[in-house]
Tab-separated table of C-alpha atoms in Angstrom:
chain	number	residue	atom	x	y	z
A	47	MET	CA	64.180	-41.096	-102.688
A	48	GLN	CA	64.006	-38.468	-105.417
A	49	SER	CA	67.012	-36.180	-105.648
A	50	PHE	CA	66.483	-32.421	-105.539
A	51	TYR	CA	68.757	-32.211	-108.573
A	52	PRO	CA	68.147	-34.197	-111.784
A	53	THR	CA	70.965	-36.562	-112.727
A	54	ASN	CA	71.110	-35.565	-116.399
A	55	ARG	CA	73.630	-32.718	-116.717
A	56	LEU	CA	71.866	-31.036	-119.677
A	57	TRP	CA	68.547	-31.008	-117.853
A	58	LEU	CA	70.355	-29.902	-114.714
A	59	LYS	CA	71.905	-26.927	-116.505
A	60	THR	CA	68.452	-25.980	-117.835
A	61	GLY	CA	67.023	-26.396	-114.347
A	62	LEU	CA	69.640	-24.068	-112.910
A	63	CYS	CA	68.718	-21.385	-115.449
A	64	MET	CA	65.063	-21.661	-114.406
A	65	LEU	CA	66.036	-21.634	-110.733
A	66	CYS	CA	67.862	-18.341	-111.147
A	67	LEU	CA	64.799	-16.841	-112.849
A	68	LEU	CA	62.545	-17.991	-110.018
A	69	THR	CA	64.808	-16.967	-107.139
A	70	GLY	CA	63.026	-13.651	-106.620
A	71	LEU	CA	59.551	-15.134	-106.332
A	72	ALA	CA	58.252	-15.039	-102.767
A	73	THR	CA	56.773	-18.214	-101.298
A	74	SER	CA	54.523	-18.541	-98.259
A	75	LEU	CA	53.349	-21.702	-96.618
A	76	PHE	CA	49.951	-20.211	-95.846
A	77	ALA	CA	49.183	-18.911	-99.327
A	78	ASP	CA	45.583	-19.386	-100.472
A	79	GLN	CA	46.393	-22.411	-102.615
A	80	ASN	CA	47.954	-24.128	-99.600
A	81	LYS	CA	44.871	-23.424	-97.504
A	82	ILE	CA	42.897	-25.240	-100.177
A	83	VAL	CA	45.207	-28.247	-99.816
A	84	PHE	CA	44.665	-28.222	-96.048
A	85	GLN	CA	40.898	-27.985	-96.463
A	86	SER	CA	40.858	-30.857	-98.970
A	87	GLN	CA	42.475	-33.095	-96.352
A	88	GLN	CA	39.598	-32.420	-93.977
A	89	GLN	CA	36.945	-34.223	-96.013
A	90	PRO	CA	35.617	-37.180	-93.984
A	91	GLY	CA	36.873	-40.547	-95.201
A	92	ASN	CA	39.778	-39.123	-97.211
A	93	ARG	CA	43.002	-41.127	-97.128
A	94	LEU	CA	45.562	-39.254	-95.062
A	95	PRO	CA	49.232	-38.815	-96.018
A	96	PHE	CA	51.752	-40.477	-93.703
A	97	TYR	CA	55.456	-40.820	-93.073
A	98	ILE	CA	57.433	-43.718	-91.570
A	99	THR	CA	60.621	-42.716	-89.777
A	100	ASP	CA	63.864	-44.692	-89.827
A	101	GLN	CA	63.058	-45.675	-86.242
A	102	GLY	CA	59.786	-47.330	-87.295
A	103	THR	CA	57.270	-44.676	-86.233
A	104	LEU	CA	54.232	-44.105	-88.441
A	105	CYS	CA	53.325	-40.397	-88.402
A	106	TYR	CA	50.182	-38.791	-89.780
A	107	ASN	CA	48.092	-35.695	-89.123
A	108	LEU	CA	44.350	-35.670	-88.485
A	109	PRO	CA	42.815	-32.248	-89.347
A	110	VAL	CA	40.538	-30.676	-86.725
A	111	ASP	CA	38.118	-28.289	-88.454
A	112	THR	CA	40.104	-25.121	-89.256
A	113	MET	CA	41.810	-25.070	-85.861
A	114	GLY	CA	44.776	-27.358	-86.430
A	115	VAL	CA	45.692	-31.031	-86.484
A	116	TYR	CA	46.101	-33.987	-84.185
A	117	ALA	CA	49.661	-35.193	-84.739
A	118	ILE	CA	49.384	-38.974	-84.379
A	119	GLN	CA	52.310	-41.379	-84.031
A	120	ILE	CA	52.139	-45.177	-84.056
A	121	ASP	CA	55.129	-47.214	-82.886
A	122	LEU	CA	55.143	-49.923	-85.545
A	123	ASN	CA	57.834	-51.797	-83.622
A	124	ARG	CA	55.181	-52.601	-81.016
A	125	LEU	CA	52.919	-54.106	-83.657
A	126	PHE	CA	55.654	-55.773	-85.721
A	127	PRO	CA	58.615	-56.319	-83.362
A	128	THR	CA	60.797	-58.268	-85.829
A	129	ALA	CA	60.332	-55.995	-88.858
A	130	THR	CA	63.033	-53.672	-90.167
A	131	ALA	CA	62.288	-50.105	-91.262
A	132	GLU	CA	62.509	-51.241	-94.888
A	133	HIS	CA	60.033	-54.052	-94.226
A	134	LEU	CA	57.675	-51.677	-92.424
A	135	ARG	CA	57.703	-49.289	-95.388
A	136	SER	CA	56.885	-52.138	-97.769
A	137	LYS	CA	53.534	-52.791	-96.084
A	138	TYR	CA	50.327	-51.211	-97.395
A	139	TYR	CA	48.810	-48.491	-95.204
A	140	GLU	CA	45.397	-46.878	-95.458
A	141	LEU	CA	44.640	-44.129	-92.944
A	142	SER	CA	41.496	-42.051	-92.567
A	143	ASP	CA	39.839	-39.940	-89.878
A	144	SER	CA	38.197	-43.065	-88.422
A	145	THR	CA	40.162	-46.142	-89.546
A	146	ILE	CA	43.708	-47.465	-89.743
A	147	THR	CA	44.412	-50.499	-91.923
A	148	ILE	CA	47.807	-52.150	-92.401
A	149	ILE	CA	48.050	-54.939	-94.972
A	150	ASN	CA	50.762	-57.468	-94.137
A	151	TYR	CA	50.454	-59.497	-97.359
A	152	ALA	CA	50.816	-63.118	-96.179
A	153	GLU	CA	49.531	-62.265	-92.697
A	154	PRO	CA	46.146	-61.062	-91.412
A	155	ALA	CA	45.482	-57.350	-91.773
A	156	THR	CA	46.022	-55.123	-88.756
A	157	ALA	CA	43.144	-52.665	-88.415
A	158	ILE	CA	41.256	-50.439	-85.993
A	159	ASN	CA	38.221	-48.189	-86.001
A	160	TYR	CA	38.841	-45.148	-83.832
A	161	ARG	CA	37.866	-41.622	-82.952
A	162	VAL	CA	39.651	-38.810	-81.142
A	163	THR	CA	37.297	-37.132	-78.687
A	164	ASP	CA	37.723	-35.124	-75.475
A	165	ASN	CA	41.496	-35.461	-75.855
A	166	ASN	CA	41.230	-39.255	-75.879
A	167	PHE	CA	42.122	-41.760	-78.599
A	168	VAL	CA	39.210	-44.213	-78.458
A	169	ILE	CA	39.429	-47.557	-80.293
A	170	SER	CA	35.964	-48.974	-80.941
A	171	LYS	CA	36.956	-52.030	-82.973
A	172	SER	CA	40.248	-53.767	-83.713
A	173	SER	CA	41.744	-56.702	-85.595
A	174	ASP	CA	45.184	-58.147	-84.820
A	175	TRP	CA	46.023	-55.056	-82.729
A	176	LEU	CA	47.774	-55.073	-79.345
A	177	ALA	CA	45.055	-54.795	-76.721
A	178	ASP	CA	47.042	-52.493	-74.434
A	179	TYR	CA	48.516	-50.241	-77.115
A	180	GLN	CA	47.277	-46.777	-78.061
A	181	PRO	CA	48.986	-44.366	-80.459
A	182	GLU	CA	50.495	-41.163	-79.130
A	183	PHE	CA	48.822	-37.961	-80.258
A	184	GLN	CA	49.082	-34.237	-79.675
A	185	PHE	CA	47.021	-31.286	-80.862
A	186	ILE	CA	48.902	-28.590	-82.790
A	187	ALA	CA	47.097	-25.336	-83.525
A	188	LEU	CA	47.297	-23.941	-87.041
A	189	ASP	CA	48.468	-20.647	-85.530
A	190	SER	CA	51.418	-22.473	-83.948
A	191	LEU	CA	52.393	-23.966	-87.302
A	192	LYS	CA	52.085	-20.562	-88.906
A	193	HIS	CA	54.279	-19.076	-86.168
A	194	MET	CA	56.940	-21.720	-86.758
A	195	GLU	CA	56.933	-21.009	-90.486
A	196	ASN	CA	57.301	-17.314	-89.724
A	197	LEU	CA	60.379	-18.015	-87.597
A	198	PHE	CA	62.046	-19.521	-90.661
A	199	ASP	CA	60.787	-16.780	-92.987
A	200	THR	CA	62.240	-14.061	-90.728
A	201	ASN	CA	65.446	-15.976	-89.917
A	202	ASP	CA	64.637	-15.830	-86.201
A	203	LEU	CA	67.401	-18.106	-84.907
A	204	GLY	CA	66.636	-17.350	-81.251
A	205	GLY	CA	62.986	-18.313	-81.682
A	206	LEU	CA	63.914	-21.494	-83.547
A	207	MET	CA	66.377	-22.507	-80.839
A	208	GLN	CA	63.651	-22.119	-78.217
A	209	LEU	CA	61.686	-24.841	-80.017
A	210	GLU	CA	64.295	-27.377	-78.886
A	211	ALA	CA	62.867	-27.295	-75.360
A	212	THR	CA	59.355	-28.150	-76.542
A	213	LYS	CA	57.861	-31.615	-76.793
A	214	LEU	CA	56.563	-31.004	-80.304
A	215	PRO	CA	56.281	-33.981	-82.705
A	216	PHE	CA	58.662	-32.557	-85.303
A	217	GLU	CA	58.213	-35.510	-87.670
A	218	ASN	CA	54.509	-34.683	-87.971
A	219	ILE	CA	55.232	-30.986	-88.396
A	220	LEU	CA	57.669	-31.766	-91.202
A	221	LEU	CA	55.002	-33.925	-92.864
A	222	PHE	CA	52.482	-31.085	-92.536
A	223	PHE	CA	54.810	-28.577	-94.207
A	224	SER	CA	55.720	-31.075	-96.929
A	225	GLN	CA	52.087	-31.677	-97.823
A	226	LEU	CA	51.148	-27.998	-97.892
A	227	HIS	CA	54.085	-27.230	-100.147
A	228	GLY	CA	53.045	-30.028	-102.512
A	229	PHE	CA	56.071	-32.305	-102.084
A	230	SER	CA	55.684	-36.059	-102.345
A	231	THR	CA	58.137	-36.860	-99.526
A	232	VAL	CA	59.466	-35.107	-96.443
A	233	GLU	CA	62.990	-35.684	-97.752
A	234	GLU	CA	62.262	-33.888	-101.012
A	235	PHE	CA	60.724	-30.962	-99.125
A	236	SER	CA	63.626	-30.825	-96.666
A	237	SER	CA	66.284	-30.712	-99.393
A	238	ASN	CA	64.365	-27.931	-101.127
A	239	ALA	CA	63.896	-25.975	-97.888
A	240	ILE	CA	67.587	-26.159	-96.958
A	241	HIS	CA	68.528	-25.122	-100.498
A	242	ARG	CA	66.333	-22.014	-100.248
A	243	ILE	CA	67.618	-21.133	-96.773
A	244	LEU	CA	71.241	-21.392	-97.897
A	245	GLU	CA	70.416	-19.281	-100.959
A	246	LYS	CA	69.664	-16.494	-98.475
A	247	ASP	CA	73.075	-17.085	-96.862
A	248	GLN	CA	71.437	-18.252	-93.633
A	249	TYR	CA	73.711	-21.144	-92.670
A	250	ALA	CA	72.764	-21.043	-88.978
A	251	ILE	CA	69.058	-21.301	-89.898
A	252	ALA	CA	69.762	-24.242	-92.228
A	253	LYS	CA	71.624	-25.985	-89.402
A	254	GLN	CA	68.706	-25.424	-87.046
A	255	PHE	CA	66.254	-26.794	-89.621
A	256	HIS	CA	68.422	-29.912	-89.852
A	257	HIS	CA	68.697	-30.135	-86.066
A	258	LEU	CA	64.944	-29.869	-85.465
A	259	PHE	CA	63.697	-32.086	-88.263
A	260	LEU	CA	66.436	-34.286	-89.725
A	261	THR	CA	68.888	-35.407	-87.039
A	262	ARG	CA	67.649	-39.017	-87.173
A	263	ASN	CA	66.667	-39.066	-90.854
A	264	ARG	CA	68.999	-41.274	-92.900
A	265	GLN	CA	67.110	-40.777	-96.169
A	266	VAL	CA	67.429	-37.024	-96.674
A	267	ASP	CA	70.025	-35.572	-99.055
A	268	ASP	CA	72.241	-33.537	-96.709
A	269	PHE	CA	74.906	-32.604	-99.288
A	270	GLU	CA	74.219	-28.863	-99.428
A	271	VAL	CA	74.228	-28.221	-95.694
A	272	LEU	CA	77.333	-30.386	-95.216
A	273	LYS	CA	79.110	-28.617	-98.077
A	274	ALA	CA	78.382	-25.325	-96.325
A	275	ALA	CA	79.645	-26.793	-93.040
A	276	ILE	CA	82.945	-27.767	-94.694
A	277	GLU	CA	83.271	-24.264	-96.131
A	278	LYS	CA	82.805	-22.846	-92.621
A	279	ASN	CA	84.982	-25.521	-90.973
A	280	ASP	CA	82.064	-26.458	-88.708
A	281	MET	CA	83.354	-29.858	-87.607
A	282	ASP	CA	81.029	-29.975	-84.604
A	283	PHE	CA	77.995	-30.010	-86.892
A	284	ILE	CA	79.590	-32.413	-89.386
A	285	ARG	CA	80.332	-34.942	-86.640
A	286	LYS	CA	76.701	-34.842	-85.463
A	287	THR	CA	75.218	-35.731	-88.862
A	288	SER	CA	74.675	-39.123	-90.474
A	289	LEU	CA	76.644	-38.161	-93.621
A	290	ASN	CA	73.837	-39.501	-95.813
A	291	SER	CA	75.424	-37.999	-98.932
A	292	LEU	CA	79.013	-38.969	-98.084
A	293	ASN	CA	79.961	-40.174	-101.574
A	294	ARG	CA	77.432	-38.311	-103.710
A	295	LEU	CA	78.567	-35.887	-106.406
A	296	GLY	CA	76.713	-32.646	-105.772
A	297	ILE	CA	76.810	-29.196	-107.333
A	298	ASP	CA	79.626	-27.011	-106.045
A	299	GLU	CA	80.140	-23.921	-108.206
A	300	VAL	CA	77.704	-22.573	-110.821
A	301	LYS	CA	79.439	-20.483	-113.471
A	302	ALA	CA	78.130	-17.472	-115.397
A	303	ASP	CA	77.136	-19.643	-118.385
A	304	TYR	CA	75.241	-21.989	-116.003
A	305	SER	CA	77.825	-24.721	-116.395
A	306	PHE	CA	78.830	-26.124	-113.026
A	307	THR	CA	81.394	-28.119	-111.132
A	308	GLN	CA	80.500	-31.110	-108.989
A	309	CYS	CA	82.291	-32.615	-106.030
A	310	THR	CA	81.823	-35.045	-103.180
A	311	LEU	CA	82.130	-33.903	-99.580
A	312	LEU	CA	85.722	-35.145	-99.616
A	313	GLY	CA	86.313	-33.223	-102.830
A	314	LYS	CA	84.990	-30.068	-101.167
A	315	ALA	CA	87.235	-30.599	-98.155
A	316	ILE	CA	90.235	-30.951	-100.493
A	317	LEU	CA	89.320	-27.758	-102.339
A	318	MET	CA	89.039	-25.955	-98.993
A	319	LYS	CA	92.355	-27.495	-97.835
A	320	ASN	CA	90.541	-28.619	-94.700
A	321	ASN	CA	92.818	-31.326	-93.293
A	322	ILE	CA	90.594	-32.096	-90.314
A	323	ALA	CA	87.507	-32.603	-92.493
A	324	ILE	CA	89.512	-34.703	-94.968
A	325	ASP	CA	90.751	-36.999	-92.210
A	326	TYR	CA	87.278	-37.348	-90.677
A	327	LEU	CA	85.561	-38.102	-94.001
A	328	LEU	CA	88.200	-40.708	-94.877
A	329	GLN	CA	87.614	-42.379	-91.505
A	330	LYS	CA	83.897	-42.517	-92.320
A	331	GLY	CA	84.514	-44.294	-95.627
A	332	ALA	CA	84.696	-41.494	-98.194
A	333	THR	CA	85.693	-42.739	-101.639
A	334	THR	CA	88.862	-41.315	-103.199
A	335	GLU	CA	88.245	-42.489	-106.767
A	336	LYS	CA	85.888	-39.808	-108.101
A	337	VAL	CA	85.636	-36.656	-106.008
A	338	TYR	CA	85.396	-33.847	-108.584
A	339	GLN	CA	83.888	-33.326	-112.037
A	340	TYR	CA	83.642	-30.439	-114.465
A	341	GLU	CA	82.068	-31.319	-117.809
A	342	SER	CA	84.080	-34.392	-118.915
A	343	ASP	CA	86.981	-33.699	-116.540
A	344	VAL	CA	86.834	-36.227	-113.696
A	345	LEU	CA	89.417	-36.178	-110.901
A	346	SER	CA	90.379	-38.547	-108.104
A	347	ALA	CA	91.238	-37.296	-104.626
A	348	PHE	CA	94.967	-37.403	-105.412
A	349	GLN	CA	94.529	-35.540	-108.715
A	350	LEU	CA	92.394	-32.862	-107.045
A	351	ALA	CA	94.889	-32.579	-104.186
A	352	GLU	CA	97.649	-31.926	-106.723
A	353	LYS	CA	95.659	-28.985	-108.070
A	354	THR	CA	95.630	-27.406	-104.602
A	355	LYS	CA	99.469	-27.393	-104.623
A	356	SER	CA	99.346	-28.103	-100.894
A	357	LYS	CA	102.045	-30.589	-99.883
A	358	LYS	CA	100.127	-31.512	-96.717
A	359	ILE	CA	96.974	-32.328	-98.689
A	360	ILE	CA	98.848	-34.223	-101.421
A	361	LYS	CA	100.661	-36.321	-98.820
A	362	LEU	CA	97.335	-37.575	-97.461
A	363	PHE	CA	96.613	-39.397	-100.730
A	364	GLN	CA	100.062	-40.660	-101.755
């Protein structure tokens, strides 16, 4: 998975300068250029983008004129019951508006010809496909997607919380937004989206984005939202996440000259003198060797704890 932040510190510092210059530029999911992207996906026979979840579900969206999309989900565990998520992602997939082909390398290809008509998924021809299995699908109007985007744009927490009661296929919706924004993966888009939401100091909205789209995603970089949770002592949220970025060094403080400090989640908890978060992160396997860095200054958990001058924090690492 590509990181939202480059690993090279010089390039990262340059990137931060550019980011500050671009902060004021407004972005809209339904800008004209994004409509063009949507229209280009409607051409018959085009290969359709897809996303495989950690639970083994293949998600893709089938455009329906200018009205919306059919959100289609295929349970790959039904087709390949012994395969892991990693194995499923290693297969070759080719999806169009009328065919699905899955190349299994040493095994026969799994394929179907299909059409979606009158709210039915009709398979006309199949090869090595379970006879009694049909993908799940649901129509989502473009206006509904636009409304959801507007809820985020206007920081409408109440409206976003109401979405929890719906039966919407959020994996497909996340894929739709990722494609229209021009991101190569849903994880890359999600990290960028959370970064922009937190830039507006909308922590509750960032949490809701994570709750709707990323609760079961173990690939996404969740450092920024977890760092914010530690700052706000939101242990309830922290305990509900997968801690994907548990031991990753992420940006903490950006200084006036665009130099920056980095820390792990444990490092952030130490800086905040958050004993409860420290204890929880240690239980989950947080490393204590390298938790903070500024330029060439690298500190362990004990060294960083000493800088806090808190006897309670220091004692945890003695």
